[in-house]
Amino acid sequence: MIDDVLGPDLDVLFCGINPGLMSEAKGRHFARPGNRFWPALHLSGFTPRRLTPDEQHLLPLYGLGITNIVARPSATAAELTPQELRDGAVRLAELVERTRPKALAVLGISAYRTGFARPKAVIGPQDDLVAGARVWALPNPSGLNAHWSLDGIAAQLAQLRSALDLPPRSGEETGGGE
């Protein structure tokens, strides 16, 4: 199981579908080299540089967190059952209730549709709130998702950042500090 990356006062809690086998082996979210989460996060302006999975602990410094709908690792998300996704959505709502992010960003439209019983949902902002948080359905950044390019995923993330009125992060973090 991969630990959630959480912090106080999150702007966005990103939610993957479930860990892939490589992510599980490394104990890091979105750890497969072909996954586009980390580059898209930077290109969208959420982080000042491209972070690596080994730097996931830095995300709360930018008001960001990561979790998964389902904790069970698999080679592909298609191995998950609809019931696992529904149960995961309940757990996710409880996590959002505890952590109170401004927005919940679900990275996978099919998983969102099944888990939250929203069969007609489309990519982008949703009408529903989850425990008071705005909800965005975003493309799955997996390299297996051939329907979306890196630029397209980054553009969707940038729309979320803009809608939350978060300034783009640019430049490197400074050394030292508090």
Coordinates of C-alpha atoms in Angstrom, one line a residue:
M1 CA 0.0 0.0 0.0
I2 CA 1.3 3.5 -0.8
D3 CA 0.8 6.1 1.8
D4 CA -1.3 9.2 1.1
V5 CA 0.6 12.4 0.7
L6 CA -1.3 15.0 2.8
G7 CA -0.8 18.2 4.5
P8 CA -2.6 21.1 6.1
D9 CA -4.6 23.6 4.0
L10 CA -4.5 21.6 0.7
D11 CA -5.6 23.5 -2.3
V12 CA -6.0 20.2 -4.3
L13 CA -6.1 16.6 -3.4
F14 CA -5.2 14.6 -6.5
C15 CA -6.7 11.2 -6.6
G16 CA -5.3 8.4 -8.8
I17 CA -7.3 5.3 -9.6
N18 CA -5.0 2.8 -7.9
P19 CA -1.3 2.1 -7.7
G20 CA 0.4 0.3 -10.6
L21 CA 2.7 -2.5 -9.8
M22 CA 5.8 -0.3 -10.2
S23 CA 4.4 2.4 -8.0
E24 CA 3.6 -0.2 -5.4
A25 CA 7.1 -1.7 -5.6
K26 CA 8.7 1.7 -5.2
G27 CA 6.2 3.0 -2.6
R28 CA 5.6 6.1 -4.7
H29 CA 2.7 7.6 -6.5
F30 CA 2.8 7.7 -10.3
A31 CA 6.3 6.0 -10.3
R32 CA 6.3 4.4 -13.8
P33 CA 8.6 6.4 -16.1
G34 CA 5.9 6.7 -18.8
N35 CA 3.3 8.2 -16.4
R36 CA 2.6 11.8 -17.2
F37 CA 1.4 13.1 -13.8
W38 CA 4.7 14.7 -12.7
P39 CA 5.5 16.5 -16.0
A40 CA 1.9 17.6 -16.4
L41 CA 1.8 18.9 -12.8
H42 CA 4.8 21.1 -13.6
L43 CA 3.7 22.2 -17.1
S44 CA 0.3 23.2 -15.7
G45 CA 2.0 25.6 -13.2
F46 CA 1.3 23.7 -10.0
T47 CA 5.0 23.1 -9.2
P48 CA 8.0 25.3 -10.1
R49 CA 9.9 22.4 -11.6
R50 CA 9.3 18.8 -12.5
L51 CA 9.3 16.8 -9.4
T52 CA 10.1 13.1 -9.3
P53 CA 8.1 10.4 -7.5
D54 CA 10.8 10.3 -4.9
E55 CA 10.0 14.0 -4.2
Q56 CA 6.3 13.4 -3.6
H57 CA 6.7 14.5 0.0
L58 CA 7.3 18.1 -1.3
L59 CA 3.7 18.4 -2.7
P60 CA 2.2 19.8 0.5
L61 CA 4.6 22.7 0.3
Y62 CA 2.6 23.7 -2.8
G63 CA -0.8 23.0 -1.3
L64 CA -1.1 19.6 -3.0
G65 CA -1.7 16.0 -1.9
I66 CA -2.1 12.6 -3.5
T67 CA -4.2 9.6 -2.7
N68 CA -5.9 6.8 -4.7
I69 CA -9.5 5.7 -5.0
V70 CA -8.5 2.0 -4.5
A71 CA -5.4 1.0 -2.5
R72 CA -5.0 -2.4 -4.2
P73 CA -2.2 -2.4 -6.8
S74 CA -2.8 -3.9 -10.3
A75 CA -1.2 -4.0 -13.7
T76 CA -4.1 -1.9 -15.1
A77 CA -7.0 -0.1 -13.6
A78 CA -9.3 -2.3 -15.7
E79 CA -8.6 -5.1 -13.2
L80 CA -10.6 -3.2 -10.5
T81 CA -14.2 -4.1 -9.9
P82 CA -17.0 -1.6 -9.9
Q83 CA -17.6 -2.4 -6.2
E84 CA -13.9 -1.6 -5.4
L85 CA -14.4 1.8 -7.1
R86 CA -17.6 2.5 -5.2
D87 CA -16.1 1.5 -1.9
G88 CA -13.1 3.6 -2.7
A89 CA -15.3 6.6 -3.4
V90 CA -16.8 6.3 0.1
R91 CA -13.3 6.1 1.7
L92 CA -12.2 9.1 -0.5
A93 CA -15.2 11.2 0.7
E94 CA -14.2 10.4 4.3
L95 CA -10.6 11.5 3.6
V96 CA -11.8 14.7 2.0
E97 CA -14.0 15.4 5.0
R98 CA -11.0 15.0 7.3
T99 CA -8.4 16.9 5.2
R100 CA -10.7 19.7 3.7
P101 CA -8.9 20.4 0.4
K102 CA -10.4 23.2 -1.7
A103 CA -10.7 20.7 -4.6
L104 CA -10.7 17.0 -5.3
A105 CA -9.1 16.1 -8.6
V106 CA -9.9 12.6 -9.8
L107 CA -7.4 11.4 -12.4
G108 CA -9.5 9.1 -14.4
I109 CA -12.9 9.8 -15.8
S110 CA -14.1 6.2 -16.0
A111 CA -13.1 5.5 -12.4
Y112 CA -14.9 8.7 -11.4
R113 CA -18.1 7.8 -13.3
T114 CA -18.2 4.3 -11.7
G115 CA -17.0 5.2 -8.2
F116 CA -19.3 8.2 -7.8
A117 CA -22.2 6.9 -9.8
R118 CA -22.0 9.7 -12.4
P119 CA -22.2 7.8 -15.7
K120 CA -22.5 10.9 -17.8
A121 CA -19.6 12.9 -16.2
V122 CA -17.2 14.5 -18.6
I123 CA -13.7 15.9 -18.1
G124 CA -13.6 19.1 -16.1
P125 CA -15.4 20.6 -13.2
Q126 CA -18.3 18.6 -11.8
D127 CA -21.6 20.0 -10.4
D128 CA -21.3 17.9 -7.2
L129 CA -19.2 18.6 -4.1
V130 CA -17.5 15.9 -2.1
A131 CA -17.5 16.8 1.6
G132 CA -17.6 20.4 0.6
A133 CA -14.7 20.2 -1.9
R134 CA -15.1 21.2 -5.6
V135 CA -14.6 18.1 -7.8
W136 CA -12.8 18.0 -11.1
A137 CA -12.6 14.9 -13.3
L138 CA -9.3 14.8 -15.1
P139 CA -7.6 12.5 -17.6
N140 CA -5.8 9.5 -16.3
P141 CA -2.0 10.4 -16.7
S142 CA -1.0 6.8 -17.3
G143 CA 1.0 6.2 -20.4
L144 CA -1.6 3.6 -21.2
N145 CA -4.1 6.4 -21.8
A146 CA -3.5 7.1 -25.5
H147 CA -6.5 9.4 -25.8
W148 CA -4.7 12.2 -24.0
S149 CA -1.3 13.8 -24.8
L150 CA 0.9 15.3 -22.1
D151 CA 0.0 18.8 -23.4
G152 CA -3.7 18.0 -23.2
I153 CA -3.4 16.6 -19.6
A154 CA -1.3 19.6 -18.6
A155 CA -3.9 22.0 -20.1
Q156 CA -6.7 20.4 -18.1
L157 CA -4.6 20.7 -14.9
A158 CA -3.9 24.3 -15.7
Q159 CA -7.7 25.0 -16.0
L160 CA -8.2 23.5 -12.6
R161 CA -5.3 25.7 -11.2
S162 CA -6.8 28.8 -12.8
A163 CA -10.3 28.0 -11.6
L164 CA -9.0 27.9 -8.1
D165 CA -7.3 31.2 -8.7
L166 CA -3.9 29.8 -7.7
P167 CA -0.9 31.6 -9.2
P168 CA 1.4 29.6 -11.4
R169 CA 4.5 28.4 -9.6
S170 CA 7.6 29.3 -11.5
G171 CA 11.3 29.0 -10.7
E172 CA 13.1 26.7 -8.4
E173 CA 12.6 26.3 -4.7
T174 CA 15.2 28.2 -2.7
G175 CA 17.7 26.3 -0.6
G176 CA 17.8 26.4 3.1
G177 CA 14.8 27.7 4.8
E178 CA 12.8 27.3 7.9

